[in-house]
Short mmCIF file of C-alpha atoms in Angstrom, two decimals:
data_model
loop_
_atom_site.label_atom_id
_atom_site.label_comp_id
_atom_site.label_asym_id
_atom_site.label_seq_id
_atom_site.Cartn_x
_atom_site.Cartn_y
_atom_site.Cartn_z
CA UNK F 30 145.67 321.62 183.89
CA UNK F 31 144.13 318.11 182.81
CA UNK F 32 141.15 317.75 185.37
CA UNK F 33 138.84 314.65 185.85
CA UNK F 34 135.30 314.98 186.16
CA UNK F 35 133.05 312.35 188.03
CA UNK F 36 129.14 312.99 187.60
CA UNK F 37 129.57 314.28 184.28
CA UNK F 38 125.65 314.86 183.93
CA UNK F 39 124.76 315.52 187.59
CA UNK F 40 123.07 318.83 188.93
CA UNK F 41 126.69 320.06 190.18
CA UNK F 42 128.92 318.75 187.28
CA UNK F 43 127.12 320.46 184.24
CA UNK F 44 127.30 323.52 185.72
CA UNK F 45 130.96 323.06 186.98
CA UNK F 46 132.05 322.24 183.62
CA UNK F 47 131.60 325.31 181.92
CA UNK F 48 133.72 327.34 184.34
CA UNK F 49 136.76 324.88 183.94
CA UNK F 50 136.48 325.12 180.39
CA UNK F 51 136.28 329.16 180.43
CA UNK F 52 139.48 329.08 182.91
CA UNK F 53 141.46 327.10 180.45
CA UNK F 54 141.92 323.42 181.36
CA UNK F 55 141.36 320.55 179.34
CA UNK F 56 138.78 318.08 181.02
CA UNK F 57 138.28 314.02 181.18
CA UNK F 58 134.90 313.61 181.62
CA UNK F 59 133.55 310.27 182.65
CA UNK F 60 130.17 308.93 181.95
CA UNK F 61 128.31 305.79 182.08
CA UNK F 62 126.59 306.01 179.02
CA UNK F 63 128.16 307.76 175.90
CA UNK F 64 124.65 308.71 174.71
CA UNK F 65 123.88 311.01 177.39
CA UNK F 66 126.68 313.43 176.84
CA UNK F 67 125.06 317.00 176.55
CA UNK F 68 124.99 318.84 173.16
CA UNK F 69 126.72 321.44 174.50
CA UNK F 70 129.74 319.37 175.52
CA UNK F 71 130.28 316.89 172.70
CA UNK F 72 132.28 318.84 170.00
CA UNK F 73 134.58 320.75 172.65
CA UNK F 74 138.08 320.19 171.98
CA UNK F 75 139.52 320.65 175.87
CA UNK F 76 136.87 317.94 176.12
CA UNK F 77 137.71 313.80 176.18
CA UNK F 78 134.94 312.14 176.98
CA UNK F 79 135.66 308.29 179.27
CA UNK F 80 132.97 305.72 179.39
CA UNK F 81 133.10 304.39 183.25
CA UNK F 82 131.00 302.93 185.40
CA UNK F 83 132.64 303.11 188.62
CA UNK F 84 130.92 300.12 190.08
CA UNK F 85 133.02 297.91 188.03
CA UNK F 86 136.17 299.23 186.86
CA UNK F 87 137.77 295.64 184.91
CA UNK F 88 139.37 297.11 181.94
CA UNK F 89 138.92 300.87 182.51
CA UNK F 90 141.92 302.69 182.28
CA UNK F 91 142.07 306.96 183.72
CA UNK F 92 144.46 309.06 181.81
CA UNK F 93 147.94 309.13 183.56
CA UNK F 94 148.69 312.48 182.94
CA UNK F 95 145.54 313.38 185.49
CA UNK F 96 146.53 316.65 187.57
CA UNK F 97 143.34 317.32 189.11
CA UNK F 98 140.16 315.20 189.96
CA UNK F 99 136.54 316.04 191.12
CA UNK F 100 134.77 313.28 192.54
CA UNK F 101 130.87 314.29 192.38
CA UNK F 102 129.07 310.95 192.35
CA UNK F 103 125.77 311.17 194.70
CA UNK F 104 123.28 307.85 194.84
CA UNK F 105 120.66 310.68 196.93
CA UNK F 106 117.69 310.02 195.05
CA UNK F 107 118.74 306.02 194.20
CA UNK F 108 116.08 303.63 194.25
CA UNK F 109 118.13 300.85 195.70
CA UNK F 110 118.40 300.23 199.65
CA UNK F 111 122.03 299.26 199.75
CA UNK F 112 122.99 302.84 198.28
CA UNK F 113 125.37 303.29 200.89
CA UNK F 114 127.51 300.28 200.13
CA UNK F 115 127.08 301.69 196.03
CA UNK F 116 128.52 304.86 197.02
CA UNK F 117 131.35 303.43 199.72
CA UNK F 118 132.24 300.76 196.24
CA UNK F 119 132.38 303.73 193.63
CA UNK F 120 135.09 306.03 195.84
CA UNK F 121 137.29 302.70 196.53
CA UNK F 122 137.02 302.01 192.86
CA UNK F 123 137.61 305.77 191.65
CA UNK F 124 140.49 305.67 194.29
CA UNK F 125 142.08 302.33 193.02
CA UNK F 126 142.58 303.98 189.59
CA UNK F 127 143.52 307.27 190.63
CA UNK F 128 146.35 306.30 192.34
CA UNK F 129 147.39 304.80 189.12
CA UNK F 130 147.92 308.25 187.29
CA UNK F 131 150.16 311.70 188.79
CA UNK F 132 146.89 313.13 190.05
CA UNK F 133 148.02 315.62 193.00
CA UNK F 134 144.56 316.74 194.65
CA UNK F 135 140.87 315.33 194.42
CA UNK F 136 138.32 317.75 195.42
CA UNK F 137 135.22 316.03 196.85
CA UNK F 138 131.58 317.87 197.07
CA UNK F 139 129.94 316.49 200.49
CA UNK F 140 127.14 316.79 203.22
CA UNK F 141 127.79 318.81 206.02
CA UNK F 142 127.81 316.36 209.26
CA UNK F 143 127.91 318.03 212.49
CA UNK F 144 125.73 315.68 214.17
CA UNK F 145 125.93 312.91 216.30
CA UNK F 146 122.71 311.65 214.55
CA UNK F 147 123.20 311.18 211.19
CA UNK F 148 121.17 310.47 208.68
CA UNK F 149 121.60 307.52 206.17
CA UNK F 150 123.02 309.45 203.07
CA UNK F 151 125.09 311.89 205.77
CA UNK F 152 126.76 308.88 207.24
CA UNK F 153 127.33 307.51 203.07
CA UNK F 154 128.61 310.92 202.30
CA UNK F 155 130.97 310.65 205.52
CA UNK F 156 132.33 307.19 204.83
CA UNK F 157 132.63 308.32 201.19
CA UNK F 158 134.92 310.86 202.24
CA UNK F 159 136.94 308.62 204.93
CA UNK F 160 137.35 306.05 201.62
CA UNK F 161 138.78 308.47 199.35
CA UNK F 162 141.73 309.55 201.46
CA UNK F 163 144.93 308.80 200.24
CA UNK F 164 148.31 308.59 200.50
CA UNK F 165 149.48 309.61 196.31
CA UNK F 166 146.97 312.69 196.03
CA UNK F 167 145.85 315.45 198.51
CA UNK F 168 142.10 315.20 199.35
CA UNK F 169 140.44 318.93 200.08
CA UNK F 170 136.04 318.20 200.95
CA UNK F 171 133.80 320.51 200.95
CA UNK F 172 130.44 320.03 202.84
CA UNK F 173 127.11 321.53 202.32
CA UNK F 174 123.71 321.90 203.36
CA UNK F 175 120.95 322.95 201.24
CA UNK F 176 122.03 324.27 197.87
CA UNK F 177 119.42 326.78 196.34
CA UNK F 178 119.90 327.05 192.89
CA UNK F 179 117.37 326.70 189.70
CA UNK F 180 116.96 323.10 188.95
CA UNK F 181 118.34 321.61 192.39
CA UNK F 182 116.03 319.42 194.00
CA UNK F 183 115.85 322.04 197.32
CA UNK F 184 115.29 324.42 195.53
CA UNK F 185 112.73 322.43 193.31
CA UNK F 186 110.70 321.31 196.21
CA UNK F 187 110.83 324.62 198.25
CA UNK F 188 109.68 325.85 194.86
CA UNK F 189 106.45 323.33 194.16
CA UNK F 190 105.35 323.93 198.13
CA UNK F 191 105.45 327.70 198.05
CA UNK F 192 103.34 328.04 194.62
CA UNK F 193 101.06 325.05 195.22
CA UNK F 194 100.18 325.80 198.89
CA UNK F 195 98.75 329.16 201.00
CA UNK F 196 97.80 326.84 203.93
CA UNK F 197 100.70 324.52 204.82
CA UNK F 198 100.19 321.82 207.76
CA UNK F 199 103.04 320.64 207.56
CA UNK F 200 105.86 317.90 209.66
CA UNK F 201 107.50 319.65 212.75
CA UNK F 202 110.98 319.27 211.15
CA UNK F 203 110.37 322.25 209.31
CA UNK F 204 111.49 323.62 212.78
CA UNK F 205 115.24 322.22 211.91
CA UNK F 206 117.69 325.00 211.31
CA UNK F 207 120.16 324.83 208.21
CA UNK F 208 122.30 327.19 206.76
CA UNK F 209 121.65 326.70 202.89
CA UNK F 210 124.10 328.02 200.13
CA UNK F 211 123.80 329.53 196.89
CA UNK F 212 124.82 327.21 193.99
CA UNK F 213 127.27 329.94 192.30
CA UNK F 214 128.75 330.11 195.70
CA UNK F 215 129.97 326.03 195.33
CA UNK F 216 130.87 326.48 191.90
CA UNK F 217 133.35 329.04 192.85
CA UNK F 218 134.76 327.12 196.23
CA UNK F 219 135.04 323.52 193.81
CA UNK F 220 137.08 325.99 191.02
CA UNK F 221 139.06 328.15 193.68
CA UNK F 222 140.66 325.05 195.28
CA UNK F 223 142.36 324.11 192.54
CA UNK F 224 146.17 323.42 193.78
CA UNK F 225 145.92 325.36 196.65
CA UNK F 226 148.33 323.75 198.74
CA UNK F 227 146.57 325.77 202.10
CA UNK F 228 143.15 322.78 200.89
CA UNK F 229 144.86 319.79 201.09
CA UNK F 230 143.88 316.86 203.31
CA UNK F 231 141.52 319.22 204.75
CA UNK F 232 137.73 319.29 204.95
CA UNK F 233 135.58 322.70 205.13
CA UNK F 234 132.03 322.99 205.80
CA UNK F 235 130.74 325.73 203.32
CA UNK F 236 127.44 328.16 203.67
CA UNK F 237 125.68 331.33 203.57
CA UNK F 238 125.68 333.77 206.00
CA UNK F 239 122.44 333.10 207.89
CA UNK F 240 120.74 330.19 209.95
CA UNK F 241 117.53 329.46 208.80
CA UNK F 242 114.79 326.67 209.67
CA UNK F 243 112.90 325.18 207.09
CA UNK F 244 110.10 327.56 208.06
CA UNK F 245 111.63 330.60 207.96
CA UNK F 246 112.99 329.66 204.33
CA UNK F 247 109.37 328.76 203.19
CA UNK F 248 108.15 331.47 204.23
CA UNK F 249 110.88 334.09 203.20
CA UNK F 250 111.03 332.41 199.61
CA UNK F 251 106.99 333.22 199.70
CA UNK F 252 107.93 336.83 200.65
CA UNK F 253 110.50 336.68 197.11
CA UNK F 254 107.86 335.47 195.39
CA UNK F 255 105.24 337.99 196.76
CA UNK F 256 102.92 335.06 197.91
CA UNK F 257 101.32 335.04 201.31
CA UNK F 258 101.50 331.71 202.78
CA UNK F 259 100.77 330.25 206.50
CA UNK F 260 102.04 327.30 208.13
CA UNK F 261 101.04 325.37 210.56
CA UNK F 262 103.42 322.47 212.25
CA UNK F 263 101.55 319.49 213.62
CA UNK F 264 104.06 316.91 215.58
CA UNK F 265 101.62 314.29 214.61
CA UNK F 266 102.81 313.63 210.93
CA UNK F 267 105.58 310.55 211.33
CA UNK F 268 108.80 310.14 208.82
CA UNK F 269 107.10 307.96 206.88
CA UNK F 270 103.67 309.97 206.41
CA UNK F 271 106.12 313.20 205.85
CA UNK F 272 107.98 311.29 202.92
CA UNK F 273 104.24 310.94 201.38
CA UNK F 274 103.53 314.64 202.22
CA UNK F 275 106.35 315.87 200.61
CA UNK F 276 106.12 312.92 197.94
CA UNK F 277 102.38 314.35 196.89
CA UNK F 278 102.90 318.17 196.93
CA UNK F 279 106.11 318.23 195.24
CA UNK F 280 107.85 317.14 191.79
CA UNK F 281 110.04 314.76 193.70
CA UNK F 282 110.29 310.83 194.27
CA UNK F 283 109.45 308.82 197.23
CA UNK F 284 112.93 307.78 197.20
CA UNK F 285 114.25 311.68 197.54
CA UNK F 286 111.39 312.28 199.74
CA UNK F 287 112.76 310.15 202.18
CA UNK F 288 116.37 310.61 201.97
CA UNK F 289 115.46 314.12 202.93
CA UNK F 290 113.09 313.57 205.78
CA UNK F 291 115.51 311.64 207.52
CA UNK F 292 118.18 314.67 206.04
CA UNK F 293 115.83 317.18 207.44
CA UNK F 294 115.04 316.21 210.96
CA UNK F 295 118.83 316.70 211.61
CA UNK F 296 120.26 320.34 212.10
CA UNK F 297 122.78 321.48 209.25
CA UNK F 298 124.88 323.97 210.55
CA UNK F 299 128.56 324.27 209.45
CA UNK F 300 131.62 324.46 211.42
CA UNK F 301 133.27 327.92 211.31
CA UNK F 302 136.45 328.18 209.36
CA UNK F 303 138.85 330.72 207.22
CA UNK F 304 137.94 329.25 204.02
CA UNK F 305 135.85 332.09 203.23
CA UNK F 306 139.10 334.39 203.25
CA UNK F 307 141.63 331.75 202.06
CA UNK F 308 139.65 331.66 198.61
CA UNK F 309 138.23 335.23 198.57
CA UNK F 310 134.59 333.69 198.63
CA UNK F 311 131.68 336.34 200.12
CA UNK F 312 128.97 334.05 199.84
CA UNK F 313 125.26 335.77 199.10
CA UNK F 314 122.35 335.75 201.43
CA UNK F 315 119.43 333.16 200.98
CA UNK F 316 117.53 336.08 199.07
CA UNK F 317 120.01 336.89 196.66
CA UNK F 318 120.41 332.89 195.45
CA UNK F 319 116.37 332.48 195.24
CA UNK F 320 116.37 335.86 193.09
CA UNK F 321 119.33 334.67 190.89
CA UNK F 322 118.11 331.24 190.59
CA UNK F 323 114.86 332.73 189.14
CA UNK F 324 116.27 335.06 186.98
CA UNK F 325 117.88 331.87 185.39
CA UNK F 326 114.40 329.87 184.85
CA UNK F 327 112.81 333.45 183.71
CA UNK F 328 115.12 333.62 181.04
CA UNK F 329 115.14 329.78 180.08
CA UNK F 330 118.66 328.93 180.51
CA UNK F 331 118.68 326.49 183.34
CA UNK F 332 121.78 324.50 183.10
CA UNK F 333 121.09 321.23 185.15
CA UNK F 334 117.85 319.90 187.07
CA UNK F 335 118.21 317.36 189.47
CA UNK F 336 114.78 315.79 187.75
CA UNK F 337 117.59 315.32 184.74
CA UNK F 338 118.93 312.55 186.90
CA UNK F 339 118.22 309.04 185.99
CA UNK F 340 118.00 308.10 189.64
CA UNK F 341 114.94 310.22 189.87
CA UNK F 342 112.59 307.65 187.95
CA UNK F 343 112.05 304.35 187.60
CA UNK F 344 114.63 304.39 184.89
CA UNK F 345 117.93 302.53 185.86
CA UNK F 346 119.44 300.99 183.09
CA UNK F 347 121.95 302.73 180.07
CA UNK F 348 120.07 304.38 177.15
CA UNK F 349 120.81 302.32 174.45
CA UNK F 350 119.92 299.05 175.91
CA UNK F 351 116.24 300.98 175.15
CA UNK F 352 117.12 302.87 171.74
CA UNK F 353 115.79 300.09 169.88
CA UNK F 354 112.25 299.88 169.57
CA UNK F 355 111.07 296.39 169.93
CA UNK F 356 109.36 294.93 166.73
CA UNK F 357 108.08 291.49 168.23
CA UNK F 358 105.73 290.81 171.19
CA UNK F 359 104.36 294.82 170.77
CA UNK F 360 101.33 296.94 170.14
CA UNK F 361 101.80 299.99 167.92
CA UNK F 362 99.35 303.09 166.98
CA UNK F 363 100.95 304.11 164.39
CA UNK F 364 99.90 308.29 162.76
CA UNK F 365 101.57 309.95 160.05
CA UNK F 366 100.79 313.09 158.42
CA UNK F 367 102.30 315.59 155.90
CA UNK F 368 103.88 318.20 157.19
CA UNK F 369 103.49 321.86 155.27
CA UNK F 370 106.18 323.57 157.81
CA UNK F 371 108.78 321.93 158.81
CA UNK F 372 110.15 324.29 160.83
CA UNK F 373 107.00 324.93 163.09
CA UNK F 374 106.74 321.09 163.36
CA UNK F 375 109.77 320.71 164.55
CA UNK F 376 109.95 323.29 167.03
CA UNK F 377 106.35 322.22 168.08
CA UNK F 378 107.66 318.40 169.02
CA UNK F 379 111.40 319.96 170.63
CA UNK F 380 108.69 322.06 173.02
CA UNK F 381 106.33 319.02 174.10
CA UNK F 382 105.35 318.46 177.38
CA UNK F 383 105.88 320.55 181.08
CA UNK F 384 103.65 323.88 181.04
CA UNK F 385 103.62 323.46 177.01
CA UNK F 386 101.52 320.30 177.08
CA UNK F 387 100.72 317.47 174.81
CA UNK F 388 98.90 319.27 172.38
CA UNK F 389 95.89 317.33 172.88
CA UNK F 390 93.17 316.54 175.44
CA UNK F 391 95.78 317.60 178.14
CA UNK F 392 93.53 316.81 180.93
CA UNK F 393 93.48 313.48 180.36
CA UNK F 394 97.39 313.50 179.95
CA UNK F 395 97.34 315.25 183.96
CA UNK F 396 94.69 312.13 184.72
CA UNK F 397 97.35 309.69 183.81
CA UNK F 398 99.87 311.97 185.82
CA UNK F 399 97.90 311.57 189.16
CA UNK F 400 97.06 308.05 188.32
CA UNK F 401 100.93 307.33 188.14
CA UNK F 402 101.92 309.58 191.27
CA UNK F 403 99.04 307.34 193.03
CA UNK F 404 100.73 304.14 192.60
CA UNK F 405 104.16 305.16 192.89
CA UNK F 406 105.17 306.65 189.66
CA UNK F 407 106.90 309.83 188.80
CA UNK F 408 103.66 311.43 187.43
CA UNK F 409 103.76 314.64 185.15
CA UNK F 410 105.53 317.33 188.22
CA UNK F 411 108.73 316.53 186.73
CA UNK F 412 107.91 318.90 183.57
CA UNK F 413 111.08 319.48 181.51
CA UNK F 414 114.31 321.86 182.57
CA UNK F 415 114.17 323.73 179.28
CA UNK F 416 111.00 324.76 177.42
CA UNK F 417 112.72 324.63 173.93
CA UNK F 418 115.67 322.15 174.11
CA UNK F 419 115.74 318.95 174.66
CA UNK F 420 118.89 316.05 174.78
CA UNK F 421 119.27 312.51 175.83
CA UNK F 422 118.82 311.71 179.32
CA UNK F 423 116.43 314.84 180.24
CA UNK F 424 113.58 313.98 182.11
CA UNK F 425 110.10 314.79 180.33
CA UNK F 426 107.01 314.61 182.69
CA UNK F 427 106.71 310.62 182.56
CA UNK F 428 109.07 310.26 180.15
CA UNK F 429 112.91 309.89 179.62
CA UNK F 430 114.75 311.35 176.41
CA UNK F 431 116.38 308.34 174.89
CA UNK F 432 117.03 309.95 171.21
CA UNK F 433 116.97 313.76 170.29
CA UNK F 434 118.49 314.06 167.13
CA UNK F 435 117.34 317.49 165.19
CA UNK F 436 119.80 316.36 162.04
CA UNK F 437 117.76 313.55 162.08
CA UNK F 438 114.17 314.66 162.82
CA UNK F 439 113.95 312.36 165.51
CA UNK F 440 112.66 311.98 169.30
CA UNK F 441 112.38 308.93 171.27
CA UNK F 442 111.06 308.57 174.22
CA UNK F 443 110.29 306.03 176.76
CA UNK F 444 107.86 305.71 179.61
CA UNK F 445 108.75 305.15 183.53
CA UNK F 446 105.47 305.84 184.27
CA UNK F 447 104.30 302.41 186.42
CA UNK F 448 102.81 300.50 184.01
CA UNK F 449 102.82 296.71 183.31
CA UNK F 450 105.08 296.96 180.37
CA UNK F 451 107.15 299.43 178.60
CA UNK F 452 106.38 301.78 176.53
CA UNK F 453 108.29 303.91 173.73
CA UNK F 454 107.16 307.15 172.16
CA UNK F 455 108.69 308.25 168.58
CA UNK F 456 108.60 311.56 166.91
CA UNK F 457 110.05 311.22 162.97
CA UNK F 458 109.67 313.40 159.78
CA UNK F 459 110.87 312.02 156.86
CA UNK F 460 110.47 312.39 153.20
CA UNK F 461 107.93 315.51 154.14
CA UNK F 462 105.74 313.37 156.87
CA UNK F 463 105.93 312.78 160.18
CA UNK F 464 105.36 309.40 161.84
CA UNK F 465 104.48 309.59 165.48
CA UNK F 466 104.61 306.06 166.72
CA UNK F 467 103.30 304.50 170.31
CA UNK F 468 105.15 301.02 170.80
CA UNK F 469 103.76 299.28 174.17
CA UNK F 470 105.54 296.01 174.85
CA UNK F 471 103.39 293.86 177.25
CA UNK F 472 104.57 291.79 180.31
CA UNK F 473 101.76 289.33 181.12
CA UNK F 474 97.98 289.00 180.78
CA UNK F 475 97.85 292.39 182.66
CA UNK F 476 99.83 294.35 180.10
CA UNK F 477 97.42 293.27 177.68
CA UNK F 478 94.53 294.04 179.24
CA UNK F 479 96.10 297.40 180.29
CA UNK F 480 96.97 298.36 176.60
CA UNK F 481 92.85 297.49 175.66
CA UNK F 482 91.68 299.46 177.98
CA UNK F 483 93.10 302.99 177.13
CA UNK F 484 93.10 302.05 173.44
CA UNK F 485 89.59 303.91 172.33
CA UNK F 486 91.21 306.61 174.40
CA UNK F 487 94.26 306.72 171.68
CA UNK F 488 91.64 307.61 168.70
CA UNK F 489 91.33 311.02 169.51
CA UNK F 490 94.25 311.54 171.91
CA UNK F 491 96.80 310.34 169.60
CA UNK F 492 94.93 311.56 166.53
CA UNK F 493 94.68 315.26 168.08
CA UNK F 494 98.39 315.58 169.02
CA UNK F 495 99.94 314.90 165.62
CA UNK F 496 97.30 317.16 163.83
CA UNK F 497 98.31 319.79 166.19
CA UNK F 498 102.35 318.66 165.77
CA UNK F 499 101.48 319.97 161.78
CA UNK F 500 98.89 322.56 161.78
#
């Protein structure tokens, strides 16, 4: 079958990909920004690959010969307060030009929303689903709760609490039951549903087997991880202060903080139904998906992070408007050094950053982490999905992969750390050197005097990381 694919980089689509490509069907994959198409992807012959930004659609044109569509386009972690009317614009765009093509059945990854109370995102997910109805294709939802998988931002932040924590006081929504899912579990419910006529126009909530409360999944996660840990719940701690809470212990951002405070203090437990036995799902217990999901990070090969997402920094724009470093207006500490293996050099600059470090004076680099998380920056938690690989768009502590290019010995990077400015970071060897280059373009009087005042701090921490890059 010819299948479309919304979300092409998100947390659920990478990993959904795969699967569709192993079961034979040729894929459309739509993404805003051709640059950020993963390695793994871009030579694939079932794949075509469809430049779209569904928030304007003038000129864009879907395949007609469509069978199948996913729509998995999520604004959860979006910086913007109008995300709601952003996500209710995408589906009636992606709806205006799939009814253009013989598309029979979208499938539609949701929020589970049992509650008279909804939260903001639960009511967006809800009216996104009541907008993509449709009279020329067959609509089948699915509707989750908390997805526990390596790399999903759950997961993630269940993760960072647990490890960082022995004495928890913590919000009283951690009280809330919710009935949280394995990710392997969704993969196999989005593929299963393919053309099965017994889906359509319907909506099913999906889940594990057990009801859990934030607590109990702390604490049993702990148990996994053979941690002892204690919590204590203090009504005291408002919405606002629990975004901050969770905004300070974890990897997240305030944004996501919030979104799931308000999420959280809402129970998530799903509807029965027979779609367990109409696809010949058995989904696994809370334990098996935390074990899984960590045999995945032990052995390096997480797929997709939610950190990955360019909603989850400051970062909003496509990655070539940024590709170019500026040559006008900038300061640049320029370094270059001869490199005697090539090799090690490279492998040393594809591993930078997360638990490997800078490679120089890293205590100063976690500094400049708090300092950021302080005023509202994404700090250094988000570390990097993979120790070893790298592409554009990944998330790299304060940084965002513009250019990773191993044919051409090149990394870019640039900053969404807060700073008054932007910033680029290049990585180059060339003619047996490599140039590593810091570009800082100033906005105002206070970029200037921001750049001159962690300049003597360059001479050695600059100096030390591209000696240690080649020796």
């Amino acid at each position: 079958m010819k299948i479309l694919i919304t979300g092409t980089t998100g947390y659920i689509a990478k990993r959904l990909v795969p699967k569709l490509i192993n079961a034979g069907h040729n894929l459309v994959c739509c993404v805003r920004d051709l640059n950020r198409i993963p390695d793994d992807m871009t030579h694939n012959k079932q794949i075509t690959f469809l430049k779209v930004d569904f928030t304007d659609i003038e000129n864009v044109i879907i395949p007609k010969d469509i069978d199948i569509a996913y729509y998995l386009i999520h604004s959860m972690s979006a910086a913007t307060d109008n995300f709601s009317d952003l996500e209710e614009q995408c589906a009636k765009n992606f709806k205006t030009l799939l009814q253009q093509t013989n598309c029979k059945q979208v499938l539609y990854l949701s929020g589970i929303v049992n509650d008279a109370t909804l939260s903001k995102h639960l009511k967006s997910r809800l009216k996104v689903e009541e907008t993509l109805a449709s009279e020329t294709y067959a609509l089948t939802t699915f509707r989750a709760g908390i997805i526990v998988g390596s790399g999903s931002a759950s997961f993630e932040i269940i993760r960072d609490i647990v490890e960082k924590l022995p004495v928890m006081v913590a919000p009283r929504w951690l009280n809330t039951k919710t009935q949280p899912i394995g990710i392997r579990d969704v993969l196999n419910f989005l593929e299963k549903a393919i053309a099965r006529k017994e889906v359509y126009n319907k909506s099913f909530d999906i889940c594990g087997p057990e009801i859990l409360t934030y607590k109990e999944m702390l604490l049993k996660f702990a148990e996994i991880r053979g941690f002892k840990r204690y919590i204590i719940t203090l009504p005291v701690l408002t919405p606002k202060l629990s975004s901050y809470w969770l905004y300070f212990v974890t990897s997240t951002s305030f944004n996501l903080a919030k979104a799931l405070v308000d999420s959280m203090k809402v129970e998530v437990i799903a509807k029965p139904s027979d779609i367990n036995s109409i696809l010949d799902i058995d989904p696994s217990s809370y334990e098996v998906a935390v074990v899984l999901a960590f045999q995945k990070i032990e052995q390096n090969e997480v797929v997709s992070s939610w950190k990955d997402a360019i909603s989850s920094g400051l970062f909003h724009d496509q990655l070539s408007q940024h590709i170019q470093i500026p040559k006008y207006g900038c300061f640049t500490d320029l370094r270059v050094r001869e490199v005697h293996d090539e090799a090690y050099t490279m492998d040393k600059i594809w591993s930078i950053g997360g638990k490997n470090g800078w490679y120089s004076y890293n205590m100063l680099w976690k500094i400049r982490g708090y300092i950021d998380k302080i005023y509202g920056g994404v700090g250094l938690r988000r570390g990097r999905t993979n120790d070893h690989y790298l592409e554009a768009g990944d998330a790299l502590d304060f940084w965002r992969v513009l250019l990773a290019d191993k044919q051409e010995k090149r990394l870019l990077l640039y900053a969404e750390m807060k700073l008054p400015g932007e910033a680029w970071l290049e990585f180059k060897i060339a003619k047996g050197k490599l140039y590593q280059r810091a570009v800082f373009r100033p906005r105002g009087i206070w970029g200037r005097l921001y750049w001159y005042s962690v300049l003597p701090f360059h001479a050695f921490v600059f100096k030390g990381m591209i000696n240690n890059l080649v020796n």
